[in-house]
Coordinates of C-alpha atoms and ligand atoms in Angstrom, one line a residue:
X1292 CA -86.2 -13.8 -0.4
X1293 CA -82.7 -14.3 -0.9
X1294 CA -80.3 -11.5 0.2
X1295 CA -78.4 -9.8 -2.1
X1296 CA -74.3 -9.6 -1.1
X1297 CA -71.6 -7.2 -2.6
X1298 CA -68.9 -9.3 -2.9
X1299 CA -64.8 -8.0 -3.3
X1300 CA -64.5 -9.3 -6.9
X1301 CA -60.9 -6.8 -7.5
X1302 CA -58.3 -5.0 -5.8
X1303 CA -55.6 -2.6 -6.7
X1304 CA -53.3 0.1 -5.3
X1305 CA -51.0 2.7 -6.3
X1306 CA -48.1 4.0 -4.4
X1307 CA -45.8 7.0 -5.9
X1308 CA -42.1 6.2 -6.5
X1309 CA -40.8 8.7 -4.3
X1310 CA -39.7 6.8 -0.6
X1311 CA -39.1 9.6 2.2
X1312 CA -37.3 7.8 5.0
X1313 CA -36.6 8.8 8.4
X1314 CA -32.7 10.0 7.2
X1315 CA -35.1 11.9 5.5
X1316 CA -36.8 13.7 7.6
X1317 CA -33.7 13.6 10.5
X1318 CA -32.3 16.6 8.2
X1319 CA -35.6 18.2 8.0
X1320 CA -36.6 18.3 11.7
X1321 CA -35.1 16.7 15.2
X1322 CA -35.8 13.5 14.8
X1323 CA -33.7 10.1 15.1
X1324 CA -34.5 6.9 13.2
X1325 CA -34.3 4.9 16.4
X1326 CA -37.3 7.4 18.2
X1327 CA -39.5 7.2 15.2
X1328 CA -39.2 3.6 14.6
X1329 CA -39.4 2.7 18.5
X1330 CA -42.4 4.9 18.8
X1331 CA -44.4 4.5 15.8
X1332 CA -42.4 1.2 14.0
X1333 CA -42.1 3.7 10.9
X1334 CA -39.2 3.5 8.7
X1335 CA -39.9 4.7 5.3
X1336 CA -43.3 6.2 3.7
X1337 CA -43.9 7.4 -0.1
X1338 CA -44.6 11.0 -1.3
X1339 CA -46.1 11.7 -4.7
X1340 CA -44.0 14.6 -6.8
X1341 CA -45.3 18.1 -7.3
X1342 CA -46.9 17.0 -10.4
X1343 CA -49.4 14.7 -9.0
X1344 CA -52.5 15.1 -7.2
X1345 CA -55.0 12.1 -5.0
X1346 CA -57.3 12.2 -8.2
X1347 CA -53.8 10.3 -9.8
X1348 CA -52.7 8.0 -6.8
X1349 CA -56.4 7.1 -6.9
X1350 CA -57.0 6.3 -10.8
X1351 CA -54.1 4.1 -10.9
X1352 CA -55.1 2.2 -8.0
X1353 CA -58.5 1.5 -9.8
X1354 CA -57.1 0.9 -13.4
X1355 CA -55.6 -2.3 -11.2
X1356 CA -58.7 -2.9 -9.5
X1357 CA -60.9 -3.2 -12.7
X1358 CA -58.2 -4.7 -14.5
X1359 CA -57.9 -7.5 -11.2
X1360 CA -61.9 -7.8 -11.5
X1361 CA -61.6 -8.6 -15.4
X1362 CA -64.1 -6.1 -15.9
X1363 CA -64.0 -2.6 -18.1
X1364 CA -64.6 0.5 -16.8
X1365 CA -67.7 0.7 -18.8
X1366 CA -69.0 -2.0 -16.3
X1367 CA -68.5 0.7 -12.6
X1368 CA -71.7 1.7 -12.5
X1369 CA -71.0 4.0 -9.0
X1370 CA -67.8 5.3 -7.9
X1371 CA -67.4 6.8 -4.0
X1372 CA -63.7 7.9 -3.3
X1373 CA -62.7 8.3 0.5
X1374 CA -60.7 11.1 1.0
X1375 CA -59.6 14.1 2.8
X1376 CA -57.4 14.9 1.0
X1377 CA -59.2 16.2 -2.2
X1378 CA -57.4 17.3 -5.4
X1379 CA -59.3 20.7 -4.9
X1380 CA -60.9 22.2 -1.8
X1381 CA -64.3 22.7 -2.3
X1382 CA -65.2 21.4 -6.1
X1383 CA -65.1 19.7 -8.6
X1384 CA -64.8 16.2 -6.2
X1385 CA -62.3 13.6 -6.5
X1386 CA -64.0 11.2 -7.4
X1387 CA -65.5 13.3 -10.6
X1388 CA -61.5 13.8 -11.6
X1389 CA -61.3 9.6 -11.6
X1390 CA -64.5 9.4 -13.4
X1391 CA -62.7 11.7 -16.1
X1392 CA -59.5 9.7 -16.2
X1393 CA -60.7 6.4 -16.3
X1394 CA -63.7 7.4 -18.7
X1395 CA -66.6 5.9 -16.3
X1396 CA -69.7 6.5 -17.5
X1397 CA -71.4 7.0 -14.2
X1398 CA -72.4 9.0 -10.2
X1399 CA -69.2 9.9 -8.8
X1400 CA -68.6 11.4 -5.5
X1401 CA -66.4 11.5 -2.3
X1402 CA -67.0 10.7 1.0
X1403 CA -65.0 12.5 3.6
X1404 CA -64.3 10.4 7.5
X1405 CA -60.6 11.4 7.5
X1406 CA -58.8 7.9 8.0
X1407 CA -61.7 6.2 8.1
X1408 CA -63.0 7.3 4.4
X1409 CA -62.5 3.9 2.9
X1410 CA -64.7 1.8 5.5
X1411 CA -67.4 4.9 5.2
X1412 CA -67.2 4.3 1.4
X1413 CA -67.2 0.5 2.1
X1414 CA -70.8 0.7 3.3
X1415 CA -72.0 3.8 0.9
X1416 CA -70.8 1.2 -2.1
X1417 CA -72.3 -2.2 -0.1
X1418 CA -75.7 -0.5 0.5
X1419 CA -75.9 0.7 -2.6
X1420 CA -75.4 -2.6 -4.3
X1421 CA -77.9 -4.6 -1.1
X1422 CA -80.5 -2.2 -2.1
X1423 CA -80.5 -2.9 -5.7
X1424 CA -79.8 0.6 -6.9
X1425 CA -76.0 -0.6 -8.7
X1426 CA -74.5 -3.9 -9.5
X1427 CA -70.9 -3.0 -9.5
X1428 CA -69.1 -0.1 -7.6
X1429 CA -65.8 0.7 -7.3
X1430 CA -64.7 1.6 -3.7
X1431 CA -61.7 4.1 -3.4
X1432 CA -59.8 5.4 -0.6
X1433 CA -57.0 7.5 -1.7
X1434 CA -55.0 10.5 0.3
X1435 CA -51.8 12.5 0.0
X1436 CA -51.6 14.3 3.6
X1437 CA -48.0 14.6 3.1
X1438 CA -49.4 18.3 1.5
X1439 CA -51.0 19.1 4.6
X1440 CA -48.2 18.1 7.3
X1441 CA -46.2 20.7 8.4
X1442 CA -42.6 19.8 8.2
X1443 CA -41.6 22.0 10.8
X1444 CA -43.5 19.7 13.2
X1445 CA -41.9 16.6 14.1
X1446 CA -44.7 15.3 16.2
X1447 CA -46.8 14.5 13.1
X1448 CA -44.4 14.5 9.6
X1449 CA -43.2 11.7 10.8
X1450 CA -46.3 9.8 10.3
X1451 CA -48.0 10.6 7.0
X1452 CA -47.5 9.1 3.5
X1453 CA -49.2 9.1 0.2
X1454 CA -50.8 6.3 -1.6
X1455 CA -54.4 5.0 -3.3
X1456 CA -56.2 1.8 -2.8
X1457 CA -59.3 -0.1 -4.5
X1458 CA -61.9 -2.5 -4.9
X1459 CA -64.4 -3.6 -7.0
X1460 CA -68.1 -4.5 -5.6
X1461 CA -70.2 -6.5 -7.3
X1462 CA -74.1 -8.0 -6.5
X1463 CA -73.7 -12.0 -5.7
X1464 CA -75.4 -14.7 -4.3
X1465 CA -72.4 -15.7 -1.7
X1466 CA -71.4 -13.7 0.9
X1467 CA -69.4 -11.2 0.6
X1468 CA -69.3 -8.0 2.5
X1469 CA -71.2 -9.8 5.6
X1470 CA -71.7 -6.3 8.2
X1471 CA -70.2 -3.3 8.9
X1472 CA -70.7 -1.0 12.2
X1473 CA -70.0 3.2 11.8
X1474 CA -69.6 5.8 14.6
X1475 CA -68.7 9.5 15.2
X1476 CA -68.0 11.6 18.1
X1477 CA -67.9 15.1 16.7
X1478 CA -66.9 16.0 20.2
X1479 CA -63.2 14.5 20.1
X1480 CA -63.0 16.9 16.8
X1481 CA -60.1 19.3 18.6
X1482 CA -57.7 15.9 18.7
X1483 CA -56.7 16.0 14.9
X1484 CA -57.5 18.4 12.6
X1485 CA -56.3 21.1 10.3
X1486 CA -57.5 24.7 11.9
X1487 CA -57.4 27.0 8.7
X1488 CA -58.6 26.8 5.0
X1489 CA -62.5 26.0 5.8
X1490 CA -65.9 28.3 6.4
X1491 CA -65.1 28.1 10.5
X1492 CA -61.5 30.0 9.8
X1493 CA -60.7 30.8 6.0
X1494 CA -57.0 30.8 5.5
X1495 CA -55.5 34.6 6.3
X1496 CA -51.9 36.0 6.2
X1497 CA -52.0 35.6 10.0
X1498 CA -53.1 32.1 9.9
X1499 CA -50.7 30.8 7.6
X1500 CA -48.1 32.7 9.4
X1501 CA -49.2 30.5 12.6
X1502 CA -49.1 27.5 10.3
X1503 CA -52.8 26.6 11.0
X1504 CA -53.3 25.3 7.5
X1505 CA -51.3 21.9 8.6
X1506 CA -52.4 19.0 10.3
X1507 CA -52.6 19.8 14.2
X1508 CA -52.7 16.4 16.3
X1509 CA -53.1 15.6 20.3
X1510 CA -51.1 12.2 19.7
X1511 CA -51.6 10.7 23.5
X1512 CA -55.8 11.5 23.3
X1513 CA -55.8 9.9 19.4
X1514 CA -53.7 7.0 20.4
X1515 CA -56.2 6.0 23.5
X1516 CA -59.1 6.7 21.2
X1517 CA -57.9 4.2 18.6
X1518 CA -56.6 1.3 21.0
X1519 CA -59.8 1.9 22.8
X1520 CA -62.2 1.8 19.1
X1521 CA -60.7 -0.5 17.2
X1522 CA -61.3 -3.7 19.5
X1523 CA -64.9 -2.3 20.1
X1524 CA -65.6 -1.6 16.5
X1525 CA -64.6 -5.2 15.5
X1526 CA -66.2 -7.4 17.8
X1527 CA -69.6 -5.4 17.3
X1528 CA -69.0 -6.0 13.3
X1529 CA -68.0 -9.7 14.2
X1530 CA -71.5 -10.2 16.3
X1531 CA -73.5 -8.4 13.8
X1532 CA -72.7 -11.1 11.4
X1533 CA -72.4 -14.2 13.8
X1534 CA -68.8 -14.2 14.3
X1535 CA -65.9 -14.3 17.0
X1536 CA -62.4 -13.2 17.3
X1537 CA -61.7 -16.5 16.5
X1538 CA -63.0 -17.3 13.1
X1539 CA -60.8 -14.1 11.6
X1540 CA -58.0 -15.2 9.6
X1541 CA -57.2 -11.7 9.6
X1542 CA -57.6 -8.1 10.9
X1543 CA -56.8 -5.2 8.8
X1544 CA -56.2 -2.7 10.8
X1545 CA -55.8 1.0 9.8
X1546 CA -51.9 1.3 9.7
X1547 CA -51.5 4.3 12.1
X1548 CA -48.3 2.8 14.5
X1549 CA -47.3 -0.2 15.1
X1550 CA -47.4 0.5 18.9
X1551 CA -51.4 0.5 18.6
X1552 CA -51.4 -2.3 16.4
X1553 CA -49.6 -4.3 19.2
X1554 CA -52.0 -2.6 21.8
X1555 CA -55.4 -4.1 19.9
X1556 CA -53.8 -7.6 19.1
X1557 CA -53.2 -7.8 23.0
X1558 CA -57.1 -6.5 23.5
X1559 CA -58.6 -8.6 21.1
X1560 CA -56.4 -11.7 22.2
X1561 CA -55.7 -12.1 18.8
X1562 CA -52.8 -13.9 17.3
X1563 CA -49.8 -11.2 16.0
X1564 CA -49.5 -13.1 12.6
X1565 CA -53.1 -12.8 11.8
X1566 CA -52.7 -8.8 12.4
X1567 CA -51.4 -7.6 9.3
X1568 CA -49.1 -4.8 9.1
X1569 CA -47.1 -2.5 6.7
X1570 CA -47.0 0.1 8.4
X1571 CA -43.0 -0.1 8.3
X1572 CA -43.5 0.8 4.9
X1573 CA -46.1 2.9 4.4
X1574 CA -46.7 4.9 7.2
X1575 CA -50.1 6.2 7.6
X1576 CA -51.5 6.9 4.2
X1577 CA -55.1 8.0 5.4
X1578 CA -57.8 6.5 3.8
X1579 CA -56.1 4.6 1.4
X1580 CA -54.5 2.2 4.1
X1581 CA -56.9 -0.5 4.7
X1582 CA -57.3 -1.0 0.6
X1583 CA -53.5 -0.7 0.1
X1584 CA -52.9 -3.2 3.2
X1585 CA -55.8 -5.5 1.7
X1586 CA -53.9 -5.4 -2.0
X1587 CA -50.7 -6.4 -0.3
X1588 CA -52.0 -9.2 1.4
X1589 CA -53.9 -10.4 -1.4
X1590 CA -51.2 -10.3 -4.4
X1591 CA -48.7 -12.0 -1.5
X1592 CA -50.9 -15.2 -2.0
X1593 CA -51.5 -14.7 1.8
X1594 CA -55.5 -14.7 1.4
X1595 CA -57.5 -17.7 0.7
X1596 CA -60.9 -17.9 -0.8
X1597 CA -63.3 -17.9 2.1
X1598 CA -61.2 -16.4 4.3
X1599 CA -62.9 -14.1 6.6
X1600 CA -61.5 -10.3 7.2
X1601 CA -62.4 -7.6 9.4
X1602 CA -61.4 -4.0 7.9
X1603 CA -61.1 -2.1 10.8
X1604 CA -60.6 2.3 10.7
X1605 CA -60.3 5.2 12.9
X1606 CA -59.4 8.7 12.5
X1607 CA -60.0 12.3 12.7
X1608 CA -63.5 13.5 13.1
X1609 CA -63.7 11.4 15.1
X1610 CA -64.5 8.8 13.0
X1611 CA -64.3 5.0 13.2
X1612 CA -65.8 1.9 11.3
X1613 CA -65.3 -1.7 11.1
X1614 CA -65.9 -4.3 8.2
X1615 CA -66.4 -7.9 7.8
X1616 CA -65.8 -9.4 4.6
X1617 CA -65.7 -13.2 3.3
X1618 CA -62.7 -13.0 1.3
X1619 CA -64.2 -14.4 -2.2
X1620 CA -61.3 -14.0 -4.9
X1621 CA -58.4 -16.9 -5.8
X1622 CA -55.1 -16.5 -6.0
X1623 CA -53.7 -13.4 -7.5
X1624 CA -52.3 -16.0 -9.9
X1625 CA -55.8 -17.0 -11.4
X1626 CA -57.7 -13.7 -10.5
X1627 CA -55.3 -11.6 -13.1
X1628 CA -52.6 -10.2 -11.0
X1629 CA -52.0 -6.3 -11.8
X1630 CA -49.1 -5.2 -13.6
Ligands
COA2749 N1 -38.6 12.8 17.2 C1 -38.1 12.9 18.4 N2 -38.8 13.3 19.5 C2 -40.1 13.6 19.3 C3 -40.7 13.5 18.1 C4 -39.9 13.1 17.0 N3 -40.4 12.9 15.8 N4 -42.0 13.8 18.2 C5 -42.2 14.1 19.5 N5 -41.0 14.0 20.2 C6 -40.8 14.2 21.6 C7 -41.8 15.2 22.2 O1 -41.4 16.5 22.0 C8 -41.7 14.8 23.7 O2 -40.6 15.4 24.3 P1 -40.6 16.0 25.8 O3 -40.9 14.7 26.6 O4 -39.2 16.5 25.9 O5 -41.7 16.9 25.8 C9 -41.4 13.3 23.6 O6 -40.9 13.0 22.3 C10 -42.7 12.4 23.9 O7 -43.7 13.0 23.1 P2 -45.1 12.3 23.1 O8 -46.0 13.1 22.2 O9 -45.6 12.1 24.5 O10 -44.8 10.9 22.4 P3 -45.7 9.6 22.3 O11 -45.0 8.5 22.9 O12 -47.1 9.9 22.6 O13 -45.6 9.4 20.7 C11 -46.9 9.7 18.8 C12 -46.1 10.4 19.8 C13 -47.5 10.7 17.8 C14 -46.0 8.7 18.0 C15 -48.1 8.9 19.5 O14 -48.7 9.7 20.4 C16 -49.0 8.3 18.5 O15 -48.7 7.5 17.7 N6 -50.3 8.7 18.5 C17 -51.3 8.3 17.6 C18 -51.2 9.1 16.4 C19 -52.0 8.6 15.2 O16 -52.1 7.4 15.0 N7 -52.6 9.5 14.5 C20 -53.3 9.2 13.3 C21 -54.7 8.8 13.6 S1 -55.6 8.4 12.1

């Protein structure tokens, strides 16, 4: 019996206007351009206003997604949104706020792996589509942690920005999504995390006063932890579906630092310019980086049909997972590029 694939048919992504750049934040906390940009290769990241929430970033991302797939949103039939970042804490999800916006007509839901929601949702919206149970899903990964930094703390404001990405799955014959390898390890939980605000320590006077509602991060431990995962993750996705290092015309990494993006391209003895980055830009936007980074490299014309991809995440949790994908979509010139 022939296999069925979920192939990348669209892509979109949203960014907010707002640009918060590291003058920026040198008159919020002790920081310097030159420590931030030697350390991390960070220079500017985007922050979405007071009157918008991930449930926004993330609709807008997939308006351009559907509209890149030249398909209706009457034609999702499953939405999963990675995020930690949700519009509200507990309920209604995310994902049920997109499915109001965009008027889907179908199961919504998040998933949460921290940085690695997209790759998580990735396989939800794959194995959904493998196992005959949806023909078209739209993947989301969408996160604005620059609500949950504390900038007071120049260890990690530095880092985070705001930002949705997209994609549209759909059943096909061709390959499309070809493997993807998930892991865990509960007990590196302690490395990055935000303390208060959850069943384990509900948010109290005394707690907010201690400013444990903000992201908390060990930034030596997660930095070995990534550079360690992320050459693992993507040669075990790359065997799974009879690849090398080799036949990648690019990796995706999650855009954390440039530093561990340098680290894994020296690992993996892969070539720099097939390691994309825009991390310059960006910063680390969560789970919407590997989406946003995949939009960027697709409406610069700089992936081919047949190209092949490995999607590669890591984050808090800890969480990490690695994709590879047979790039299937022409240019952004014939495929309907998003306004
Ligand atoms: N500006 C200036 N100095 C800073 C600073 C900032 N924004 N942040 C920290 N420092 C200082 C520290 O206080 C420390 O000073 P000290 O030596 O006087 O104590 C010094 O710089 C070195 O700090 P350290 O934490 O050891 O720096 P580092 O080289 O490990 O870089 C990170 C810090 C956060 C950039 C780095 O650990 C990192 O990128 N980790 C991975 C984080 C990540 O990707 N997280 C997301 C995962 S999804």
């Amino acid at each position: 019996m022939t296999r069925r694939n979920a192939a990348i048919i669209g892509v979109g992504s949203y960014l907010p206007e707002r640009v918060l750049s590291n003058a920026d934040l040198e008159r919020m906390v002790e920081t310097n351009d030159e420590w931030i940009v030697s350390r991390t290769g960070i220079r500017e990241r985007r922050m979405g206003d007071e009157s918008m929430a991930t449930s926004d970033l993330a609709a807008r991302a997939a308006e351009r997604a559907i509209r890149s797939a030249g398909l209706s949103p009457s034609d999702i039939d499953l939405l999963v949104v990675g995020t930690s970042s949700p519009d509200h804490a507990l309920f209604p999800s995310t994902a049920c706020l997109v499915q109001a916006k965009l008027g889907l007509g179908c199961a919504a839901f998040d998933v949460n792996a921290a940085c690695t929601g997209f790759v998580y949702a990735l396989q939800v919206g794959a194995s959904a589509i493998e196992s005959l149970r949806a023909e078209t899903v739209l993947v989301i990964g969408a996160d604005m942690l620059t609500r949950h930094v504390d900038f007071k703390d120049r260890s990690t404001c530095i880092l985070f920005g705001d930002g949705a990405g997209a994609v549209v799955l759909r059943a096909a014959v061709e390959p499309g999504v070809e493997s993807i390898v998930l892991g865990s390890d509960g007990t590196g939980a302690d490395l990055l995390k935000v303390p208060a605000g959850g069943t384990a320590a509900p948010c109290t006077v005394e707690r907010i006063n201690e400013r444990q509602q903000y992201v908390q991060m060990q930034g030596n431990d997660v930095f070995k932890f990534a550079v360690r995962v992320i050459p693992k993750a993507t040669v075990q996705a790359l065997t799974a579906s009879g690849h090398s290092v080799e036949d990648l015309a690019w990796l995706i990494p999650h855009q954390a630092n440039q530093r561990i993006l340098n680290t894994v391209e020296e690992r993996l003895g892969i070539d720099h310019d097939r390691v994309f980055s825009n991390v310059e830009k960006v910063g680390n936007t969560s789970a919407a980086s590997i989406p946003l980074a995949l939009d960027d490299l697709y409406t610069s014309g700089r992936l081919q049909p047949g190209d092949l991809v490995a999607l590669v995440g890591f984050g808090a949790g800890l969480t990490w997972g690695a994709a590879v994908v047979r790039w299937t979509m022409t240019g952004p010139e014939q495929g309907g590029l998003p306004e």
